[in-house]
Coordinates of C-alpha atoms in Angstrom, one line a residue:
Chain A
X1 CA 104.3 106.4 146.8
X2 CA 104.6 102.3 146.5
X3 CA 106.3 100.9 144.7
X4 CA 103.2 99.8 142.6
X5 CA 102.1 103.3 142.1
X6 CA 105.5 104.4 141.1
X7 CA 106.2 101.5 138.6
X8 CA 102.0 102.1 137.1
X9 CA 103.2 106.0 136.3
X10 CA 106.3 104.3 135.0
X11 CA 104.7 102.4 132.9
X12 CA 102.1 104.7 131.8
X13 CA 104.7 107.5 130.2
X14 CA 106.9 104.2 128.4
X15 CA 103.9 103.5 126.5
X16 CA 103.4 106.4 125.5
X17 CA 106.6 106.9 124.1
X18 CA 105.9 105.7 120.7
X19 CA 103.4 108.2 120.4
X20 CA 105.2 110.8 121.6
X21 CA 108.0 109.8 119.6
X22 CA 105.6 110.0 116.3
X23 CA 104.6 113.6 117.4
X24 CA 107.8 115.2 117.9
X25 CA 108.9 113.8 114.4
X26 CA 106.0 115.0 113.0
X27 CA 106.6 118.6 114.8
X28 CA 110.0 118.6 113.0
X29 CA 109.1 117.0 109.7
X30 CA 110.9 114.1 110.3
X31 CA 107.8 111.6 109.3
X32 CA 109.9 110.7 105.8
X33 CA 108.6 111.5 102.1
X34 CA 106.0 109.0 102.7
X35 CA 104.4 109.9 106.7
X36 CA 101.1 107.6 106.4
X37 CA 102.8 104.5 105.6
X38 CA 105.3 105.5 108.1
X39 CA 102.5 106.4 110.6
X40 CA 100.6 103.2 109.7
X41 CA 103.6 101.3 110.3
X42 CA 104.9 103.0 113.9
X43 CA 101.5 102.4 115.6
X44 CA 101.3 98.6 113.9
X45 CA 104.5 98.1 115.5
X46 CA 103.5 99.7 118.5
X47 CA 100.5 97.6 119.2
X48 CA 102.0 94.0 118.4
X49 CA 104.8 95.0 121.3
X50 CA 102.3 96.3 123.9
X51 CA 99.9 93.4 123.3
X52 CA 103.2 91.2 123.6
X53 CA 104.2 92.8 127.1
X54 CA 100.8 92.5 128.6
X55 CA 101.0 89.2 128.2
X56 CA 104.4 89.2 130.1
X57 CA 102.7 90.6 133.4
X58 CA 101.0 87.3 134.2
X59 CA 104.5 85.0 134.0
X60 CA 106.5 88.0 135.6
X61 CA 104.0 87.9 138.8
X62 CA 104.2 84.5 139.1
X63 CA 108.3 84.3 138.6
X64 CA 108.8 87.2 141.4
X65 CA 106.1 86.5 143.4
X66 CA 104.9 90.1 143.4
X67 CA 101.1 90.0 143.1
X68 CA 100.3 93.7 142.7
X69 CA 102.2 93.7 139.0
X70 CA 98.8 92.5 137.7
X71 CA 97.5 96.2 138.4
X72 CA 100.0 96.8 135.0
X73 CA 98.3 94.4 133.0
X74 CA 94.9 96.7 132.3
X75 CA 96.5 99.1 131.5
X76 CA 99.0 97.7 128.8
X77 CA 95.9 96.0 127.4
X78 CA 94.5 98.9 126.6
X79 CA 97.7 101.0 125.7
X80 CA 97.8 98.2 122.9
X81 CA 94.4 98.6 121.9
X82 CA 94.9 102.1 121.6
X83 CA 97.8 102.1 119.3
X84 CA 95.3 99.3 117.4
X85 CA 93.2 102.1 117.1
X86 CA 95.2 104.6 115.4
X87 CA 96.4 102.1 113.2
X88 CA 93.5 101.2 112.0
X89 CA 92.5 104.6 111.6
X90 CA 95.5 105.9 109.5
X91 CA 94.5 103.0 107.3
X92 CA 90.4 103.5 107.3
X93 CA 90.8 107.3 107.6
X94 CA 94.0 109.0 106.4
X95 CA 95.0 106.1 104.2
X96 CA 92.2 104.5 102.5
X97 CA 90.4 108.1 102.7
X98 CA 86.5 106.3 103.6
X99 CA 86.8 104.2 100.2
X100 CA 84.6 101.9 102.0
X101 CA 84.4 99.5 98.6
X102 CA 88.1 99.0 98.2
X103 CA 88.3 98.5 102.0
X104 CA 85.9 96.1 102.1
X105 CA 87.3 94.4 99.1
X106 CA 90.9 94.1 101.0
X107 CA 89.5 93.0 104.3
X108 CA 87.0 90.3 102.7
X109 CA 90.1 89.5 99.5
X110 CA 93.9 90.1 101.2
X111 CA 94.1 87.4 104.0
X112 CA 96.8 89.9 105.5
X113 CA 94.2 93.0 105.9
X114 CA 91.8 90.0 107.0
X115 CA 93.7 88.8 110.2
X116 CA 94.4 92.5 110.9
X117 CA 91.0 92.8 111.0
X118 CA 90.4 89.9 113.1
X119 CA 92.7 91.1 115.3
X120 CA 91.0 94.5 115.8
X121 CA 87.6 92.9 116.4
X122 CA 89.3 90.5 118.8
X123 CA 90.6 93.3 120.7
X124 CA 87.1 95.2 120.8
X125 CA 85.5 93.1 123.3
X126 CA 88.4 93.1 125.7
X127 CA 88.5 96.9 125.7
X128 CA 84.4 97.3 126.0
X129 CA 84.7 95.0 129.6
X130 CA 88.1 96.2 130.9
X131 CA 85.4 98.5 133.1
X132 CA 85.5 97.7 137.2
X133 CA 81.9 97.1 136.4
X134 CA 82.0 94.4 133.6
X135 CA 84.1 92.7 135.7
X136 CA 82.3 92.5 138.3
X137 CA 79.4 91.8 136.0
X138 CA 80.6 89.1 134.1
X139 CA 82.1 87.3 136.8
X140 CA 83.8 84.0 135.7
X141 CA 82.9 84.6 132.1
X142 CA 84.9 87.8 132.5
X143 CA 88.2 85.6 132.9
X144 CA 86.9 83.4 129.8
X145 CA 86.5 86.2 127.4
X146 CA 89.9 87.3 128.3
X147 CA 91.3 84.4 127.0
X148 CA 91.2 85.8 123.6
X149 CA 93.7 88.4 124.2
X150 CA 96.0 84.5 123.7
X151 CA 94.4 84.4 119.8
X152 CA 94.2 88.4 119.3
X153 CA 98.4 88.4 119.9
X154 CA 99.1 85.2 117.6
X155 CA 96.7 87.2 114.8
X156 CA 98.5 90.2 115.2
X157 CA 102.1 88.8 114.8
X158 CA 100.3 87.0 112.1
X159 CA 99.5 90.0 110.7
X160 CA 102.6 91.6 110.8
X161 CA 104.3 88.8 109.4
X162 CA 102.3 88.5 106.0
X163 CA 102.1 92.4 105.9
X164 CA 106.1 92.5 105.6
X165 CA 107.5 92.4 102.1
X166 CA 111.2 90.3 103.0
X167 CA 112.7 91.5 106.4
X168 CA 110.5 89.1 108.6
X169 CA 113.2 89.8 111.1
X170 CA 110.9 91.5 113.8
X171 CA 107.5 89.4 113.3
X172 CA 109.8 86.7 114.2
X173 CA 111.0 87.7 117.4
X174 CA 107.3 88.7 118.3
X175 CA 106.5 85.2 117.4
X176 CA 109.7 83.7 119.2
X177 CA 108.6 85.7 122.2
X178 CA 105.4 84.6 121.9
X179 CA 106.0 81.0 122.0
X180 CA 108.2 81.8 125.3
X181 CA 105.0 83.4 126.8
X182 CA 102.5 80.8 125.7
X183 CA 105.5 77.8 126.5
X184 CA 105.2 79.7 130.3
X185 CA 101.8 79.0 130.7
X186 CA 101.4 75.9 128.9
X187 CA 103.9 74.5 131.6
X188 CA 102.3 75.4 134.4
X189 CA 98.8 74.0 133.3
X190 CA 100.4 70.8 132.9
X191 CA 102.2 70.8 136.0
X192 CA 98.9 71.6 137.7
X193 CA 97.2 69.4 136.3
X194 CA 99.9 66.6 137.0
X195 CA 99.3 67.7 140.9
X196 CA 96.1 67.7 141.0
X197 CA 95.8 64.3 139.6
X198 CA 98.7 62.9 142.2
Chain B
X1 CA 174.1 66.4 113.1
X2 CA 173.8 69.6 112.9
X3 CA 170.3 71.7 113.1
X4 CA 170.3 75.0 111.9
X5 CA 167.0 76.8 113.4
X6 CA 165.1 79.6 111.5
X7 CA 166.4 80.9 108.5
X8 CA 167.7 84.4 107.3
X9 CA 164.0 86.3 108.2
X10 CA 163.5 87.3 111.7
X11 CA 159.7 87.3 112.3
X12 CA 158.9 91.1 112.6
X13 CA 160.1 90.9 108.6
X14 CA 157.6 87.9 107.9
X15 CA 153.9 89.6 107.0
X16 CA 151.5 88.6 108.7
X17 CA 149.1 86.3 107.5
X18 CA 145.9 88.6 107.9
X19 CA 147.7 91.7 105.8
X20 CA 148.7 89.3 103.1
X21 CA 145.6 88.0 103.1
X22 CA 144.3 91.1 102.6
X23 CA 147.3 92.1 99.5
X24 CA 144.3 92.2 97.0
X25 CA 142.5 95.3 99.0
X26 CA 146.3 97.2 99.3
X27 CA 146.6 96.6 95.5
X28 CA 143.0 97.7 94.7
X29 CA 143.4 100.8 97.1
X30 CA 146.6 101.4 95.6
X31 CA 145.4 101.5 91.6
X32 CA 142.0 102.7 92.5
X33 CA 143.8 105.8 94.0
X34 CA 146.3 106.2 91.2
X35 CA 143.2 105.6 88.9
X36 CA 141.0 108.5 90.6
X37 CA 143.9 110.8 90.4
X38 CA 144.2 110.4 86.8
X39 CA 140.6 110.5 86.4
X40 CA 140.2 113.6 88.7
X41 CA 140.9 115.7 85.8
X42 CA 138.9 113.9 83.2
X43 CA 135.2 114.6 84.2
X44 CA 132.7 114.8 87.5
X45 CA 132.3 111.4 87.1
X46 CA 135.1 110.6 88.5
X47 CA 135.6 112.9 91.0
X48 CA 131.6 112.8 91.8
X49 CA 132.5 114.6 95.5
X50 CA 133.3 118.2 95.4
X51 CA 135.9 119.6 98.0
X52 CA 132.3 121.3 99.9
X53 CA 130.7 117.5 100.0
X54 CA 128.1 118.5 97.5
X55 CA 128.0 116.0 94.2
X56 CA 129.4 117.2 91.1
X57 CA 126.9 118.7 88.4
X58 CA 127.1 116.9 85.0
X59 CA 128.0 118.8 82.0
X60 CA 125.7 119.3 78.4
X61 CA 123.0 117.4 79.7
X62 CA 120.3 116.9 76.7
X63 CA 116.3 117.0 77.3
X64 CA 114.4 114.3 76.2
X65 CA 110.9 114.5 74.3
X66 CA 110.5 111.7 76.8
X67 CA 110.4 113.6 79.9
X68 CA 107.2 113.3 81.8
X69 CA 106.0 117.4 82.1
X70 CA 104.5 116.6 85.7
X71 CA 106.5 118.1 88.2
X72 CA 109.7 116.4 89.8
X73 CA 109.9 115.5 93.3
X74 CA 111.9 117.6 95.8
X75 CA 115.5 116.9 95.6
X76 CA 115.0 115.8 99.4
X77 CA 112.2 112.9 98.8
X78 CA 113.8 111.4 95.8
X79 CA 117.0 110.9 98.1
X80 CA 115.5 110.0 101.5
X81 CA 112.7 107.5 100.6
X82 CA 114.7 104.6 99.3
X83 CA 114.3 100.4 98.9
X84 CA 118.2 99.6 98.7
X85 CA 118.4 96.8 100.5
X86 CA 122.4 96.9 100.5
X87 CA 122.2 99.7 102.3
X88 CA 119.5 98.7 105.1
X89 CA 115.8 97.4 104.8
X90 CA 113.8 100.4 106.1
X91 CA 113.3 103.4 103.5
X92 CA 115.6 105.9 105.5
X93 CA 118.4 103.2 105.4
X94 CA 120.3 103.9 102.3
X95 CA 120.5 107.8 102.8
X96 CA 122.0 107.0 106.9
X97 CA 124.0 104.0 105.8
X98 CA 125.4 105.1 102.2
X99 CA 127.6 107.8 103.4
X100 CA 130.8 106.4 103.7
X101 CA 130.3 104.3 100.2
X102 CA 132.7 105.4 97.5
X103 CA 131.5 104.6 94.0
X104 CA 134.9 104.7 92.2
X105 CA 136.7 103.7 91.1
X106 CA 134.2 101.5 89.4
X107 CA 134.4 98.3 86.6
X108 CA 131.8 97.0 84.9
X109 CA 131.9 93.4 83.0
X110 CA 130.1 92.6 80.0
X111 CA 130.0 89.3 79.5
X112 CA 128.1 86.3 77.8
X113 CA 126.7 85.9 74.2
X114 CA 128.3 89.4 73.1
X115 CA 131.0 90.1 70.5
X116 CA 133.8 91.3 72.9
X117 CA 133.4 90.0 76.7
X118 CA 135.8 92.5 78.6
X119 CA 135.7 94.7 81.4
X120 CA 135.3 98.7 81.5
X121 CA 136.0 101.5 84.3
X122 CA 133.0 103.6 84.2
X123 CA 133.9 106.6 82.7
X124 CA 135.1 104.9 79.3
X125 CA 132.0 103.0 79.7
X126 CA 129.9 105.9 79.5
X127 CA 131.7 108.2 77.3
X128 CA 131.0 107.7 74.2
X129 CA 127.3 108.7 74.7
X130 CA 125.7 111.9 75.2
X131 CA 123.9 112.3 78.6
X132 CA 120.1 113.0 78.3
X133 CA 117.7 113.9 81.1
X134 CA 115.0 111.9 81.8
X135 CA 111.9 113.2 83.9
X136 CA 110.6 109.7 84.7
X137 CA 107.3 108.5 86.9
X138 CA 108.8 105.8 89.1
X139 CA 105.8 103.3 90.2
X140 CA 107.0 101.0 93.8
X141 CA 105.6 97.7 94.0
X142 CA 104.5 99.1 97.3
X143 CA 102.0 101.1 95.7
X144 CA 103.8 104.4 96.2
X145 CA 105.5 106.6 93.2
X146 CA 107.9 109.8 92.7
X147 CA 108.7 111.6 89.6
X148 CA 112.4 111.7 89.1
X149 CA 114.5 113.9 86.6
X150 CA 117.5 111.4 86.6
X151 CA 120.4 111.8 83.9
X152 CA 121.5 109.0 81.8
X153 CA 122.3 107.0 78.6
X154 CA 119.8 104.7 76.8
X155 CA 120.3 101.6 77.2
X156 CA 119.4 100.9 73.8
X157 CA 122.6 103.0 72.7
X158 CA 125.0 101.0 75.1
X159 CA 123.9 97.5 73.6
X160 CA 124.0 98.9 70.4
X161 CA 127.6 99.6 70.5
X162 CA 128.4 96.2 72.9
X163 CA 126.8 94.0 69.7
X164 CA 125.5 91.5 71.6
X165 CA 125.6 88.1 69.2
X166 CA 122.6 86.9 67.5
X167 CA 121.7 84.3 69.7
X168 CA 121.4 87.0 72.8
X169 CA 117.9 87.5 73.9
X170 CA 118.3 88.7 77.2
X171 CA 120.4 91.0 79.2
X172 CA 121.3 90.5 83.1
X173 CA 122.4 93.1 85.1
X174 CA 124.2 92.1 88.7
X175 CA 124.8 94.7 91.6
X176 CA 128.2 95.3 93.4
X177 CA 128.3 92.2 96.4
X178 CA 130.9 93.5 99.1
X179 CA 129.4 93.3 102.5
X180 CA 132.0 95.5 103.8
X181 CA 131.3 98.8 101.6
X182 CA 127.2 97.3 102.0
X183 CA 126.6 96.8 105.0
X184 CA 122.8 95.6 104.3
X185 CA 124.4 92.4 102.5
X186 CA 125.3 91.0 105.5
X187 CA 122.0 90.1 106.9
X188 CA 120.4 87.6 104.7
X189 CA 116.9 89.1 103.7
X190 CA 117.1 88.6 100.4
X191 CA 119.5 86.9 98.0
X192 CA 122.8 88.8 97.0
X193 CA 124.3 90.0 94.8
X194 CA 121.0 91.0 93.1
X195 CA 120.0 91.0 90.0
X196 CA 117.5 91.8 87.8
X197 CA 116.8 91.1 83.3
X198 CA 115.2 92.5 81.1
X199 CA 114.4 90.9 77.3
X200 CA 116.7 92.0 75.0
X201 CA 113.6 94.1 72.9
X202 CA 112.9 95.3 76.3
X203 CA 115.8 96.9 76.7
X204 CA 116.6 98.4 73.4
X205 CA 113.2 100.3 74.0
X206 CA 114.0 104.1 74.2
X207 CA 112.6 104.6 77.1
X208 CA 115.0 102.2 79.2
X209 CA 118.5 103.9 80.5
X210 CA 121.4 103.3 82.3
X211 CA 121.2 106.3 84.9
X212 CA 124.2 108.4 86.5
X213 CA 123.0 111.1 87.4
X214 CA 119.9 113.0 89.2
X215 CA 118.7 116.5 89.0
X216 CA 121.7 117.2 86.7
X217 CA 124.4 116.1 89.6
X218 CA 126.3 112.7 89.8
X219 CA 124.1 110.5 91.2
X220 CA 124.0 109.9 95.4
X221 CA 124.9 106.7 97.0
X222 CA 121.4 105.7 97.7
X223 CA 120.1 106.1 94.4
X224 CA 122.6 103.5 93.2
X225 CA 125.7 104.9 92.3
X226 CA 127.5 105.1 90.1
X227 CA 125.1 103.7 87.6
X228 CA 121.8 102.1 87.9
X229 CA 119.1 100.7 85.1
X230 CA 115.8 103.0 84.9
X231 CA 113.1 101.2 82.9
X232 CA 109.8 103.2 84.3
X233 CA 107.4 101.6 83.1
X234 CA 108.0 98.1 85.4
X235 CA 108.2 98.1 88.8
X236 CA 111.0 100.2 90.6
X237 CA 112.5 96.8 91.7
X238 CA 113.2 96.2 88.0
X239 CA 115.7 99.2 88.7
X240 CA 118.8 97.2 89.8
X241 CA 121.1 99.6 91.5
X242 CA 124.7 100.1 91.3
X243 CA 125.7 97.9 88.2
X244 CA 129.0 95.6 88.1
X245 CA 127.7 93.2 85.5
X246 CA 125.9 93.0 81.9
X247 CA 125.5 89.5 80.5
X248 CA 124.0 88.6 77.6
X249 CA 122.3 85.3 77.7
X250 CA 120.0 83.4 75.7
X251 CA 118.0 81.9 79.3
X252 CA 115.8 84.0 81.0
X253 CA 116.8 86.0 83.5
X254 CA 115.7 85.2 87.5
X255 CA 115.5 88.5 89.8
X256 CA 116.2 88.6 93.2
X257 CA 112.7 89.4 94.0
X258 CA 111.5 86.4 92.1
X259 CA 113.9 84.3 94.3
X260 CA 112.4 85.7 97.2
X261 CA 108.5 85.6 96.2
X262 CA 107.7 83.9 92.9
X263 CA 104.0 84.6 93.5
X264 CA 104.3 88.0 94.0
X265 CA 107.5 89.2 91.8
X266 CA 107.0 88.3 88.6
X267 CA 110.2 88.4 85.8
X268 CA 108.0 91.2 83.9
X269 CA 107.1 93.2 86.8
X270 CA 105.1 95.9 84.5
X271 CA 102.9 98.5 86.4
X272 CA 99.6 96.9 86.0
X273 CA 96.2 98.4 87.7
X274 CA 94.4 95.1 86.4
X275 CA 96.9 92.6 88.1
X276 CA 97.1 92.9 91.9
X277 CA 100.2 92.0 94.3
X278 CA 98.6 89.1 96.6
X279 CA 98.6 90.9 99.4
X280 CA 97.6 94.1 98.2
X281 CA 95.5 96.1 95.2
X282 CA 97.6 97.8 92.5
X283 CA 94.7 99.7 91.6
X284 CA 96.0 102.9 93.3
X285 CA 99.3 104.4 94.9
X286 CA 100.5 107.3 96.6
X287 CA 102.5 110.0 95.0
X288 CA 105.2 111.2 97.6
X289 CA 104.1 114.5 99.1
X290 CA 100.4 113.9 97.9
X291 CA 97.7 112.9 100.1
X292 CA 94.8 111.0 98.5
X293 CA 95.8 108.3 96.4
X294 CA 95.9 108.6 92.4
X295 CA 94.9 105.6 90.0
X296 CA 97.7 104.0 88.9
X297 CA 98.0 103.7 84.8
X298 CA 98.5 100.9 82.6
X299 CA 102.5 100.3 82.2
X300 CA 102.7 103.9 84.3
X301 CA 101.2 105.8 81.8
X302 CA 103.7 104.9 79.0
X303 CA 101.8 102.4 77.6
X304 CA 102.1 104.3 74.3
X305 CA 105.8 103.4 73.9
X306 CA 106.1 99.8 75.3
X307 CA 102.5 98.0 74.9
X308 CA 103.7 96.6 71.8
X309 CA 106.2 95.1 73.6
X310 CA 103.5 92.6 75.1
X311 CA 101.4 92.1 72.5
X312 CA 99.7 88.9 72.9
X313 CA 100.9 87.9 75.7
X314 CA 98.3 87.4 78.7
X315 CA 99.7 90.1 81.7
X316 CA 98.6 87.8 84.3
X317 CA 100.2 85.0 83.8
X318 CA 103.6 87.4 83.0
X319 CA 103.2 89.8 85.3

């Protein structure tokens, strides 16, 4: 096995541990005396990290030089968007129970509900053409869609951070870590700009 | 000349500076343990731990007419799901991080605009009243609720005999603030010590009390021991948890949570289905252990004893 291989199986069963850490407390009661808010919670927090680490995969290859890391960043992508699913669906679903009225109501009246939203909808897209064949398909407009996986992470923090009553302790490392991310990237398009022009 | 160095003390007899600066904790220890011993044969109060680690049962506890006849949370929810920020932010906090806290011995102060400022331990605080039980509703700002049979005193009672002057229109409750028994007031989430108010009238009604107990045993750490206000129909926030202060005060009191949110934490803080919390609807909440949400009543269903209490007054502005 390479090294590649091994580290993508790797990665595959770490992100899974949140779910897997959701189902064995649920197997031994362990979900608390309120489990859906708990539930809506752990998956929330679950996709705002793994949106947070895809976007580490990009700086990491550059910083070690190790090309094949980006075959990680797929499959984070949509590790996040699944744990953006079940969130949303504990709220839609188990939460909210199909009151589509008071749903709409939130989404349309609580800017918090709204941005989560956004973020979902944001995230759509990116999942629908992660194929090898919308790829290959969209070609350079591929690489521009993808670009809103940059907005989709600031909403979600965003969202986390007006959905938290006091303890903004955790939005604000997401953002903090963030900013690192983005301060990565917005450095090196400047410096290659600044060589290009010289 | 002659230089005589040091005096009489050799060092190892000189205390060092961080035990004396610590004398008032070996004095506290020291009367608090001669305190619980003489107390230890007075009442469960007191000695709220058995020998076995269970907490103590309370003795000749009254029903109330006031009691709610829905049926009382498990035992477990009531004491696992808790917002006690002293203890930790997340609900499971308090139960995991209350443990080692020891309620007594315990002083409250009553202070400001009443006859006789002074301090009391808690059991001469509480004994001149009978205890009552009180199967409550309890309605979270966070849209979720429990129904809890907690034991306690009306408050009404208490002020009664602590003849607050004239002039008194409010009274301000503070918590406990000692980051080394609460271990959630050292990180700065929200303002401590907390504290919470109520209008005088507000709490003279007989449905607010000053709670010790829960499901007729001394209550547990993370309910707010060793006493704690219950006013069900506000908020549970309004519930300020283990109690070291009373002042009477003719200003308007301003709660923590106000501090923290003005918009969204009112000084009121009644359960109201009309009014929503910015970010989220009020309309409806979750009973613990249910699974599809209930509407949430008017001052939680008790409007009939308090909605006179508001009476011309517009609920949106004061919520």
């Amino acid at each position: 096995m390479t090294p590649i291989v091994l580290l993508k199986r790797l990665t595959f069963c770490a992100a899974l541990i949140p779910a897997a850490q959701l189902a064995y407390r649920a197997y031994t009661g362990d979900l608390t005396a309120n489990p859906i808010e708990y539930i809506t919670h752990k998956t929330g927090d679950a996709a705002v990290m793994l949106l947070v680490i895809t976007l580490v995969v990009t700086p990491l290859r550059r910083l070690t030089a190790w090309n094949e890391l980006i075959q990680l960043r797929r499959m984070l992508g949509l590790f996040a968007f699944f744990y953006a699913c079940l969130h949303l669906f504990t709220w839609a679903i188990v939460d909210k129970f199909f009151d589509v009225e008071t749903m709409v109501q939130d989404v349309f009246e609580r800017p918090f509900i709204t941005i989560g939203m956004v973020t979902f909808l944001l995230l759509l897209p990116l999942a629908i053409t992660s194929t090898k064949g919308m790829i290959r398909r969209l070609g350079r407009r591929w690489q521009q869609l993808h670009r809103l996986v940059y907005v989709a992470a600031t909403t979600a923090v965003i969202h986390f951070w007006w959905g938290v009553k006091a303890d903004i302790r955790e939005p604000r490392l997401w953002a903090l870590a963030l900013s690192v991310l983005f301060g990565f990237r917005l450095w090196w398009m400047l410096r290659a700009r600044a060589l290009s022009r010289s | 000349m002659l230089i005589k160095k040091g005096g009489g003390i050799p060092y190892s007899e000189i205390t060092p500076e961080s035990v004396y600066m610590r004398r008032r904790e070996f004095i506290q220890a020291a009367s608090g343990a001669a305190l619980g011993v003489a107390a230890a044969i007075a009442s469960p109060l007191s000695t709220p731990v058995s020998a076995q680690g269970n907490l103590a049962k309370l003795p000749n506890v009254k029903k109330s007419p006031l009691s709610t006849t829905e049926k009382p949370n498990s035992y477990e929810d009531v004491t696992s799901y808790n917002n006690f920020y002293e203890f930790g932010p997340e609900k499971e906090d308090p139960k995991a991080n209350s443990g080692k806290f020891s309620p007594r011995p315990w002083t409250i102060r009553v202070e400001g605009l009443v006859k006789t400022p002074q301090s009391y331990d808690l059991e001469s605080f509480i004994k001149p009243y009978a205890l009552e039980e009180r199967i409550y509703r309890m309605r979270c700002v966070e849209a979720w609720s429990v129904i809890v049979p907690w034991v306690g005193i009306p408050l009404g009672d208490i002020i009664k005999t602590l003849q607050p002057l004239p002039n008194a229109k409010f009274v301000e409750f503070t918590t406990l603030m000692d980051p080394t028994r609460m271990p959630g007031q050292r990180i700065p989430i929200i303002r401590y010590p907390y504290v919470e108010g109520l209008r005088l009238d507000e709490a003279m009604n007989p449905l607010a009390i000053l709670a010790v107990g829960l499901y007729g045993a001394v209550l547990p750490n993370q309910n707010g021991a060793p006493i704690r206000l219950v006013t069900p129909w506000k908020y549970g926030f309004k519930g300020i948890k283990s109690i070291v202060k009373i002042r009477f005060t003719d200003t308007q009191p301003v709660g923590t949570w106000q501090i923290s949110a003005p918009r969204e934490y009112g000084f009121y803080a009644n359960v109201n289905p009309m009014v929503d919390h910015p970010r989220w609807s009020q309309a409806t909440e979750r009973r613990l252990g249910e699974f599809r949400r209930r509407k949430t009543e008017p001052f939680n269903g008790y409007a009939d004893q308090v909605a006179s209490l508001y009476s011309g007054m517009d609920l949106r502005k004061n919520y």
